[in-house]
XYZ file of C-alpha atoms in Angstrom:
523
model
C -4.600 -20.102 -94.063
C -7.059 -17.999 -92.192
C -6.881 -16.308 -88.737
C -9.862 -17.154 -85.860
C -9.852 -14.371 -83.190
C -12.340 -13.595 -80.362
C -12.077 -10.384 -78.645
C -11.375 -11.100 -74.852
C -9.537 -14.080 -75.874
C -5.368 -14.385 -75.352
C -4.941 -16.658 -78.396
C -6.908 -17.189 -81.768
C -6.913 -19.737 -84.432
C -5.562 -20.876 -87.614
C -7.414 -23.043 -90.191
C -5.078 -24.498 -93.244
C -5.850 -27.712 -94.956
C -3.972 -29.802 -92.253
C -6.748 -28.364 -89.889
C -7.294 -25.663 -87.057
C -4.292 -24.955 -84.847
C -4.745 -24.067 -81.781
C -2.626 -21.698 -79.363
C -1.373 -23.183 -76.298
C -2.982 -20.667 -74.192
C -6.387 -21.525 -75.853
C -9.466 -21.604 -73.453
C -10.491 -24.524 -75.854
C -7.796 -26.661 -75.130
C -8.988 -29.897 -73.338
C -12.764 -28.863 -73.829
C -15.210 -31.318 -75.896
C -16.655 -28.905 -78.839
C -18.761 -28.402 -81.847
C -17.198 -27.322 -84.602
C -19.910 -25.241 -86.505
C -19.666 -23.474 -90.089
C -22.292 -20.860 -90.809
C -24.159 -21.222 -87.681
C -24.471 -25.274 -88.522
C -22.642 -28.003 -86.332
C -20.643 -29.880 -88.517
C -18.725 -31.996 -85.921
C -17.746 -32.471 -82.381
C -14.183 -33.250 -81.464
C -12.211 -32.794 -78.283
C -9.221 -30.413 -78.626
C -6.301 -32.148 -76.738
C -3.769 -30.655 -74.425
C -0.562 -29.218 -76.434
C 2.772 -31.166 -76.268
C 4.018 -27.830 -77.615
C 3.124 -24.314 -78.029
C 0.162 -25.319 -80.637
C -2.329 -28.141 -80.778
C -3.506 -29.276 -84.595
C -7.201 -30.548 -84.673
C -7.705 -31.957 -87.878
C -10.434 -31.844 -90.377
C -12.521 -34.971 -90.417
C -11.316 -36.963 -93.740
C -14.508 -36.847 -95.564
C -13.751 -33.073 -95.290
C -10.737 -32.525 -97.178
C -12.120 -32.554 -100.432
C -14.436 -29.570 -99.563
C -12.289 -26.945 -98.033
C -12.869 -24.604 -100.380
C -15.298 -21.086 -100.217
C -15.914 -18.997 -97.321
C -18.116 -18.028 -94.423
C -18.101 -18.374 -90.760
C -16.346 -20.393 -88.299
C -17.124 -21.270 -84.477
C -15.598 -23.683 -81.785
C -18.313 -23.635 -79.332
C -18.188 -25.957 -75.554
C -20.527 -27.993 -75.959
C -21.366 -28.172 -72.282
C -21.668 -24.367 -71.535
C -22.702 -23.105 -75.337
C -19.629 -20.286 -75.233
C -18.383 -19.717 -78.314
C -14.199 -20.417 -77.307
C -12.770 -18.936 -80.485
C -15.068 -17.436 -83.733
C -14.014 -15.681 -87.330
C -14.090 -16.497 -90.944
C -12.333 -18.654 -93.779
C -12.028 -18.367 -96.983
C -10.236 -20.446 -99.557
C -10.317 -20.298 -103.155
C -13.194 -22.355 -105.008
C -13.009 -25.128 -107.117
C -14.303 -26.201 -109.905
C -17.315 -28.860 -109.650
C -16.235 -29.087 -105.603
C -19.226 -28.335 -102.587
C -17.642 -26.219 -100.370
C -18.052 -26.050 -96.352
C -21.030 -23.493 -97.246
C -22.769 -25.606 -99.241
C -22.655 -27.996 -97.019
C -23.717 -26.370 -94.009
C -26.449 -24.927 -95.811
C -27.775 -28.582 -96.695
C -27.804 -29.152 -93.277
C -25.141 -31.940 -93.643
C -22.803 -33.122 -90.567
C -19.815 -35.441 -90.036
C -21.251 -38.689 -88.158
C -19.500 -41.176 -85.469
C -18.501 -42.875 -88.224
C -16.992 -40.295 -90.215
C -19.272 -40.027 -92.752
C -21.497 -36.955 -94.234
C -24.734 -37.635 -93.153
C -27.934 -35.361 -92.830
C -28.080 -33.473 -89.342
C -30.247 -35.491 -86.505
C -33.593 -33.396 -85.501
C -36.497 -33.787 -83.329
C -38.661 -34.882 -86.294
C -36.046 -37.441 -87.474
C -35.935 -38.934 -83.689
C -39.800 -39.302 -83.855
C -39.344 -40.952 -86.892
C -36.604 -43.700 -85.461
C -38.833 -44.429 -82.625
C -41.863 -45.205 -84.821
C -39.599 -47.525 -86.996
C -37.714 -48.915 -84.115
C -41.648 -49.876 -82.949
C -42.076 -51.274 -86.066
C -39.089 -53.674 -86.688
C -39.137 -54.833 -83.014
C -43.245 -56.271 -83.398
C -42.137 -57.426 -86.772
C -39.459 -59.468 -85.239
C -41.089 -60.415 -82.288
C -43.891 -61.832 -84.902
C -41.493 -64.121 -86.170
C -40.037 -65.539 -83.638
C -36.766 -63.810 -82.993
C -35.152 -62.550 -79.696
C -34.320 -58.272 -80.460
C -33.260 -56.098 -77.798
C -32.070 -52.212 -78.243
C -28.285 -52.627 -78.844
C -24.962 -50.075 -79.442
C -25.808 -46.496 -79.160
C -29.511 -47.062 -79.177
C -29.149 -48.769 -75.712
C -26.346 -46.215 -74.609
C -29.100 -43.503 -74.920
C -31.902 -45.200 -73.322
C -29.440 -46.160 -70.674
C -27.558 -43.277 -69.524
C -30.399 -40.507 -70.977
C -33.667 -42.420 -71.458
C -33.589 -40.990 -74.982
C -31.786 -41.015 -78.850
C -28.496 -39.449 -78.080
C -28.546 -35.626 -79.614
C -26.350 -36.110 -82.276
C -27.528 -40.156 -83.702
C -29.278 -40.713 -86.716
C -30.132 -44.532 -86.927
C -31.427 -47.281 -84.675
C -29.467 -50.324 -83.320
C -30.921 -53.528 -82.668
C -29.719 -56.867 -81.565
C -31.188 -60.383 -83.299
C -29.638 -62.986 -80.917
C -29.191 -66.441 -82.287
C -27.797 -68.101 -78.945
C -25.423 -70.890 -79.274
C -24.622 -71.183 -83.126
C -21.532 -71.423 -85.853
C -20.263 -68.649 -87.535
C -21.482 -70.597 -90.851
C -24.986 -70.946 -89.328
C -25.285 -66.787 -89.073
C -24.972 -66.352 -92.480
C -27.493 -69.072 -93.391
C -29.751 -67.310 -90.343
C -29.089 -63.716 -92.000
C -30.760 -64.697 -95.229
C -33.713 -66.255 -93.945
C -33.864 -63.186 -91.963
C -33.787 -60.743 -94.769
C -35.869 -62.732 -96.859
C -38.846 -62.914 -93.881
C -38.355 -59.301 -93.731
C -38.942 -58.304 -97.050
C -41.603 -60.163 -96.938
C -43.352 -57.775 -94.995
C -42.933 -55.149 -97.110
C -39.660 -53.855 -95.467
C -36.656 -52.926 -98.102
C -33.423 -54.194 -96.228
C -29.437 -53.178 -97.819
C -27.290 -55.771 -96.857
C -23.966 -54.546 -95.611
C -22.528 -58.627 -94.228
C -23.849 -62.026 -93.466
C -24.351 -60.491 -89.811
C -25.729 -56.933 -90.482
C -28.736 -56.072 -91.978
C -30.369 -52.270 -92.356
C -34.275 -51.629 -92.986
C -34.729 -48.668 -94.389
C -37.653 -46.629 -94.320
C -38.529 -43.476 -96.828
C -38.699 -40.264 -95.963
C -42.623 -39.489 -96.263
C -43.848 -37.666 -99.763
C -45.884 -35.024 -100.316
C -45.922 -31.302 -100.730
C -43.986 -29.126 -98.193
C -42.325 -32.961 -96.729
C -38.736 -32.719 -96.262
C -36.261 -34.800 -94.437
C -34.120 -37.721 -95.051
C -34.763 -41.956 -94.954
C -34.118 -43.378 -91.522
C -32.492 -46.636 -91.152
C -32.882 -49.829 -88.502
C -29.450 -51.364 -88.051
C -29.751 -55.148 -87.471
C -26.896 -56.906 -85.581
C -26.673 -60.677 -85.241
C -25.082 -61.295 -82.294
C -24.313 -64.925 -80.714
C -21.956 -67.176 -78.839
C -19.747 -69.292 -80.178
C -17.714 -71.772 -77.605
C -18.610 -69.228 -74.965
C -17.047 -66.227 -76.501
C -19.948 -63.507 -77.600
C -20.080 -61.879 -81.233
C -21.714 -58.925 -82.430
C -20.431 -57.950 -85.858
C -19.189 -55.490 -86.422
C -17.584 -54.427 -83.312
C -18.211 -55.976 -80.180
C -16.382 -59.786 -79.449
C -15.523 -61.225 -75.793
C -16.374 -62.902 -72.619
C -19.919 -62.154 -71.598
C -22.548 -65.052 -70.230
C -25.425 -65.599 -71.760
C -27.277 -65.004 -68.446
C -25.698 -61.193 -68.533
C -27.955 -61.207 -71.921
C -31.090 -63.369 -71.254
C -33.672 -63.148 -69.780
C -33.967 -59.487 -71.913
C -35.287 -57.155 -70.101
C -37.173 -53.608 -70.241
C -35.680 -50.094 -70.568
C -37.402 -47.057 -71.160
C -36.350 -44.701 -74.792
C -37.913 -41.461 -75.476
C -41.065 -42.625 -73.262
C -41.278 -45.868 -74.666
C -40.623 -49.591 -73.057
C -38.528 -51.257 -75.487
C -36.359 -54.752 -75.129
C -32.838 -54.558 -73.740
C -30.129 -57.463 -72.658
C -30.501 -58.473 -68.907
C -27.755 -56.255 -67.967
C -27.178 -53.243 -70.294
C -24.153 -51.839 -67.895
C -22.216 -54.596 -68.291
C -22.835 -54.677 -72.462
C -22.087 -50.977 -72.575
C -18.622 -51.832 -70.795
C -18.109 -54.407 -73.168
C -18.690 -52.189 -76.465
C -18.033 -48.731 -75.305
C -15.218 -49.487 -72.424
C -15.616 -49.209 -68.749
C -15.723 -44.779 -69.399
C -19.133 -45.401 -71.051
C -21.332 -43.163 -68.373
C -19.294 -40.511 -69.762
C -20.611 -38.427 -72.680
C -17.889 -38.180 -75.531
C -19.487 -36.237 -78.963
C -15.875 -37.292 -80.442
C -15.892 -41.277 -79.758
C -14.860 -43.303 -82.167
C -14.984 -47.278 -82.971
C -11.955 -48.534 -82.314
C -11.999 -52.218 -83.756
C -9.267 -54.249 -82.749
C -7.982 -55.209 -85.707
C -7.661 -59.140 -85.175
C -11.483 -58.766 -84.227
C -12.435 -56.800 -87.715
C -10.095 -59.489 -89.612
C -12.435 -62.145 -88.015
C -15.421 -60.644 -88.870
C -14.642 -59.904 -92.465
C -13.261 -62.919 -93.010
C -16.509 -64.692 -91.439
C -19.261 -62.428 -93.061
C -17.933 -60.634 -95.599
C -17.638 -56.671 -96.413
C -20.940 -56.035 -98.907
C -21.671 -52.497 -98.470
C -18.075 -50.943 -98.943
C -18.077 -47.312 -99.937
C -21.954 -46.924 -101.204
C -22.092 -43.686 -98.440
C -19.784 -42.017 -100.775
C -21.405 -42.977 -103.747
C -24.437 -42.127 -102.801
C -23.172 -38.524 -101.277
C -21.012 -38.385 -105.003
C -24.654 -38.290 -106.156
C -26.482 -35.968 -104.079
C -24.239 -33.281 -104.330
C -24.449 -33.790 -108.139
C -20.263 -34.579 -108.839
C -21.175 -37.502 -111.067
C -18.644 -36.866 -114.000
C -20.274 -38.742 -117.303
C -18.365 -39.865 -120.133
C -20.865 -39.623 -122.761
C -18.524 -41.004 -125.678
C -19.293 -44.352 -123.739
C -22.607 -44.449 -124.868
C -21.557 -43.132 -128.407
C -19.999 -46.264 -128.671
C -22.465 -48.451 -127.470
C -24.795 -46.909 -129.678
C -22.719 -47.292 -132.483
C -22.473 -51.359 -131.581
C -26.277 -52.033 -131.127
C -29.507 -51.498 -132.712
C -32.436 -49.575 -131.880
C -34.573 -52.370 -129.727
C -31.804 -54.367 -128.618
C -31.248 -54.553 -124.803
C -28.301 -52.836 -122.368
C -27.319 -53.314 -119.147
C -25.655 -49.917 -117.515
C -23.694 -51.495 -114.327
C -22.519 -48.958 -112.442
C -25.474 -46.638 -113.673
C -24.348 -43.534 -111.348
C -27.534 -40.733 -112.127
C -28.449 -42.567 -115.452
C -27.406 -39.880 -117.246
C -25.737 -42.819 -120.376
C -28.601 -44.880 -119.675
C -30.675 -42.350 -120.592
C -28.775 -41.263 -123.762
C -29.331 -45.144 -124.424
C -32.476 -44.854 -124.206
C -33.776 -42.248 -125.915
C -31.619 -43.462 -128.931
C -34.322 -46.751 -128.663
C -32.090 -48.877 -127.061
C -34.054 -51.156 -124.020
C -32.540 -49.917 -121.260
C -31.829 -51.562 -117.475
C -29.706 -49.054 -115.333
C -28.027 -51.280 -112.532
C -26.829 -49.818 -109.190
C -26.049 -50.422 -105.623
C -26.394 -46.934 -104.462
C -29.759 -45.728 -103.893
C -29.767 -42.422 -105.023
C -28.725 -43.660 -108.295
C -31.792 -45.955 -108.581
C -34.121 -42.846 -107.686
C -32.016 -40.876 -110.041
C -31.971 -43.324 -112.864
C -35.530 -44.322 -112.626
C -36.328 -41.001 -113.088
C -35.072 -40.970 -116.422
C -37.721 -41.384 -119.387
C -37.543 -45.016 -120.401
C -34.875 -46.163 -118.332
C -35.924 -49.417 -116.000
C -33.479 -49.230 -112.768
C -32.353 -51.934 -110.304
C -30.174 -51.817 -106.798
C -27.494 -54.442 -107.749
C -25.055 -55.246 -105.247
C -21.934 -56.702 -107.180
C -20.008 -57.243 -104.152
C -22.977 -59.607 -102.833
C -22.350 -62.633 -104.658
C -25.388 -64.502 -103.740
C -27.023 -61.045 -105.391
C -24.794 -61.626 -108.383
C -26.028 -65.537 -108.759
C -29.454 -64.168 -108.525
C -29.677 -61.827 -111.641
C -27.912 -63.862 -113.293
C -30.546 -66.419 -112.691
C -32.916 -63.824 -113.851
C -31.288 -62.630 -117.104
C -30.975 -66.234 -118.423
C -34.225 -66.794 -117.686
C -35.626 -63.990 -119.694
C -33.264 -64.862 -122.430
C -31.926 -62.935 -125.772
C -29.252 -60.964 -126.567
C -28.069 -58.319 -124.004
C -24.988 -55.478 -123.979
C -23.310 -54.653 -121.291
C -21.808 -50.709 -120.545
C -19.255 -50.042 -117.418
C -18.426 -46.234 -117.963
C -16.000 -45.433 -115.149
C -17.186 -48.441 -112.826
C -14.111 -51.157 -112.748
C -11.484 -49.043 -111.352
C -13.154 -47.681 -108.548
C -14.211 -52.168 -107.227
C -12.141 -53.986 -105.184
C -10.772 -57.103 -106.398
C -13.275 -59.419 -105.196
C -15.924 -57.061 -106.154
C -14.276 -57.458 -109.459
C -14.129 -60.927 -109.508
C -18.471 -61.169 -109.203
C -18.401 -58.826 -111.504
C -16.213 -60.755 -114.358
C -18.342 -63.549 -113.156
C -21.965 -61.641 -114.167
C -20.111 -61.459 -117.823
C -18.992 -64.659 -118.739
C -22.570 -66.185 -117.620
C -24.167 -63.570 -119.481
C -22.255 -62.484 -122.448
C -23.326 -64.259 -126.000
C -21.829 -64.252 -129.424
C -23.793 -61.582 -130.228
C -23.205 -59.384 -127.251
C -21.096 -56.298 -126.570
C -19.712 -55.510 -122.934
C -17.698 -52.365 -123.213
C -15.772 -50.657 -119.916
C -13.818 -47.634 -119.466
C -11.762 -46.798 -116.880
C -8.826 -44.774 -115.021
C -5.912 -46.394 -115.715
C -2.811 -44.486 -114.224
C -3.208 -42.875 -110.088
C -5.229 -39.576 -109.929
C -3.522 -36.629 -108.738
C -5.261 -36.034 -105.509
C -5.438 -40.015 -104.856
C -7.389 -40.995 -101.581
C -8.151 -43.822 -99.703
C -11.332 -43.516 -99.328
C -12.620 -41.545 -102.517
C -12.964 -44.996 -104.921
C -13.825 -42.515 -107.530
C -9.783 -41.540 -107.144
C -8.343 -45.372 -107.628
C -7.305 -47.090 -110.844
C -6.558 -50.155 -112.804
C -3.951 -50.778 -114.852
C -4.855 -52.922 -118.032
C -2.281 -55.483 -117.012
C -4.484 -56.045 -113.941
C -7.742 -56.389 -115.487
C -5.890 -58.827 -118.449
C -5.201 -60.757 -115.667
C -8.264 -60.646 -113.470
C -10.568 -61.182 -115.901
C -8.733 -64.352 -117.479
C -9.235 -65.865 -114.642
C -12.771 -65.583 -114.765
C -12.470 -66.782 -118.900
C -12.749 -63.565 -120.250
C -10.477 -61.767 -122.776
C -9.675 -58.175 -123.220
C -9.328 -56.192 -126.187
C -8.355 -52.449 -126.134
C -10.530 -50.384 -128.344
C -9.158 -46.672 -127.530
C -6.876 -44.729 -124.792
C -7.964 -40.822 -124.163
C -7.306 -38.208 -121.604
C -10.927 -37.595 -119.710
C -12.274 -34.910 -117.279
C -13.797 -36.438 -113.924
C -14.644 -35.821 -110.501
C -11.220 -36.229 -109.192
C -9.460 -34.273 -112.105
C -7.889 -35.465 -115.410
C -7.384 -39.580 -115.698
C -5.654 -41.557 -118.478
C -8.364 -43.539 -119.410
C -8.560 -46.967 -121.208
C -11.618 -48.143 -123.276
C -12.011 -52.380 -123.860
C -13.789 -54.541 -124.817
C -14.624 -57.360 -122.665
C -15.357 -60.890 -124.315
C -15.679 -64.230 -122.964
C -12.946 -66.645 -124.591
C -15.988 -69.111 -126.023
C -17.330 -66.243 -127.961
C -14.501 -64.366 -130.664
C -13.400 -61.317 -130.339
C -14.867 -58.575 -133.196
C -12.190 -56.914 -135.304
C -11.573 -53.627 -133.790
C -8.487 -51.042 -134.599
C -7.275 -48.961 -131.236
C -7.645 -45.375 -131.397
C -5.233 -42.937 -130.522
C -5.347 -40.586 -127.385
């Protein structure tokens, strides 16, 4: 636990791992303020009034597996710019763990979502507005009704600009008067008109698409991809729907005609009364700036939602963060083994590629080499690898799924499948499309081996997947379901990026095709 004093100041803070604790005499109590490491905002929060004699503000969750190393710490109002309390931390480092330093030095921050994200700048908001401009004429091309929506519209609304601290674009796609079966159906021929302009979409439901656009290349060209969020909203039996947050009474003539609003010095689409959708999302305080706002869903309304469009996109933020900051964990006695099972020539499938370090090892042994993944880092990581052919994969996207499937049967032969430390860290359903990629795909001759953590992890978190695991009892069952079989080839004790896991090794083999003799090795 470190100390946080200011000179001048009647009360100081304390930072443990539950977060900063604040006296009850604090000048920061009640005050809306960036929390910044090193000189680099890392989040805002407002620091509520004490029911005691201290106040806890806790770190943001996607923090807590980084509080490690030392340097400088600052609350500073973010209205007036005075730093209210200032000093250092210091905790011991980790092995394999990014620290607070490190990641105020890579200029990362904690988003309204929660998430680590690159830090908004004047250059990125440039770049938002040019593909805002974009996506709007593309849509407008092709028929559709788009309007600025969520925070996009908040900013053009209450500051005619981006709001300081947003990275990404939000725009509506209204379908009027339609089914909830009828937006799905409309969110494919969406995407698919899209990408036929060139545009590379991510799917995260059947009601929100994201076009994303590359950072630019060249020499001395930094900064991050930008994103377009696209939100299908309509009415259904006169109650309004905007996955994934916003569901209630508001008239269609409170949305069309659209009308114009002015962002950054643009004119750009809006709904025919933007107060009145603000109120709707954001709650009747929505004039008032808030740094620490949060989504709160209701959860009957999320239920609906997920239940209507499904949840495609789940986690890849931490997988592709996992990657960037380089704590991919590889278990390269996986690919010893696959090796060992196929011949110089033959083709494997890596799902679940991560970096591409395996597929690489794969391939450099001679073995034809596709590196599957729904994370894009590990697509421009894997394709970087000498001989290894990548491809973004969504397993969770079962129309996806049905589609390479297609694909692989029509190119035909004999392919292997590797899962290195992939199963465990799927939902169920996720699961599921994946068990139903083998059985279409696996042949007599083929090989599908999986390993993965099969007893909790020490430090087990909600949301770090990479900390989940499977018992073999579930995946026997899971996977017979799907006709598939399971045969253990080995049990070991493995390093990874959430510490030591028991770790099973199968074989996976579809119940039409017989299982090769195999003898279970010892831990």
């Amino acid at each position: 636990m470190t100390v946080f004093r200011r000179a001048g100041l009647r009360s100081g803070l304390r930072a443990g791992k539950r977060g900063l604790r604040v006296g009850f005499d604090s000048p920061a109590l009640g005050r809306t303020v960036d929390v910044e490491i090193d000189g680099h905002r890392m989040w805002s929060t407002r620091v509520p009034e004490p029911e005691g004699r201290t106040v806890v503000v806790p770190w943001p969750n996607v923090l807590s597996t980084h509080l490690v190393g030392e340097g400088e710490i600052v609350l500073r109002d973010q209205r007036s710019g005075i730093a209210l309390a200032e000093g250092r931390f210091a905790w011991p480092s980790a092995a394999h763990t990014i620290g607070l330093p490190e990641l105020a030095a890579s200029g990362q921050i904690v988003d309204k979502w929660g998430k680590l994200t690159d830090a908004p700048s004047d250059e990125l908001h440039r770049r938002l507005i040019a593909a805002m401009g974009a996506v709007l004429d593309d849509l407008r091309g092709l028929g559709y009704t788009a309007a600025i929506t969520g925070g996009t519209l908040l900013g053009a609304i209450r500051e005619g600009r981006i709001l300081a601290h947003d990275d990404d674009i939000d725009l509506l796609v209204y379908l009027g008067e339609v089914s909830p079966p009828d937006v799905s159906i409309a969110s494919y021929a969406l995407e698919r008109r899209i990408r036929e302009l060139g545009h590379d979409v991510i799917r995260h439901s059947d009601a929100h698409l994201q076009v994303m656009f590359e950072a630019p290349a060249g020499p001395g060209v930094h900064g991050p991809d930008v994103h377009v969020d696209l939100f299908l909203g309509f009415h259904d039996r006169g109650i309004y729907s905007q996955p994934i947050a916003v569901r209630g009474l508001f008239d269609p003539e409170l949305l069309l005609p659209l009308t114009d609003v002015s962002l950054e010095g643009n004119t750009v689409p809006s709904v025919a009364d933007g107060d009145a959708w603000l109120a709707l999302c954001y709650g009747p305080d929505w004039r008032t700036p808030d740094p620490g706002f949060r989504f709160r869903t209701p959860a009957a309304t999320r239920r609906r939602f997920e239940n209507w469009f499904g949840v495609y996109d789940l986690n890849r933020d931490f997988w592709e963060r996992h990657i960037r900051l380089g704590r991919s964990r590889h278990w390269r006695r996986d690919a010893a083994r696959m090796l060992a099972a196929t011949a110089p020539g033959e083709r494997v499938i890596d799902l679940g590629c991560g970096d591409g370090e395996l597929a690489a090892v794969l391939a450099e042994a001679g073995r034809e080499v596709l590196a599957v993944d729904f994370a894009r880092a590990a697509i421009a990581a894997a394709s970087a690898r000498p001989g290894v052919t990548a491809l973004r994969l969504n397993l969770a996207d079962r129309r996806a799924v049905l589609d390479f499937i297609a694909d692989e049967l029509g190119r035909g032969g004999v392919r292997h499948f590797l899962l290195s430390d992939v199963l465990a860290s799927l939902t169920r359903e996720t699961r599921a499309n994946t068990f139903l990629l083998l059985r279409a795909l696996l042949g007599h001759d083929s090989t599908a081996l999986a390993s993965f953590a099969v007893d909790p992890s020490f430090v087990y978190e909600h949301h770090r997947p990479d900390t989940w695991h499977l018992p073999l009892a579930w995946l026997r069952e899971e996977a017979s379901r799907e006709g598939l079989s399971i045969e253990l080839v080995a049990r070991s004790l493995r390093s990874s990026s959430s510490g030591p896991r028991s770790v099973a090794t199968v074989r996976i083999y579809s119940t039409k095709a017989p299982a090769s003799p195999a003898r279970e090795e010892t831990w």
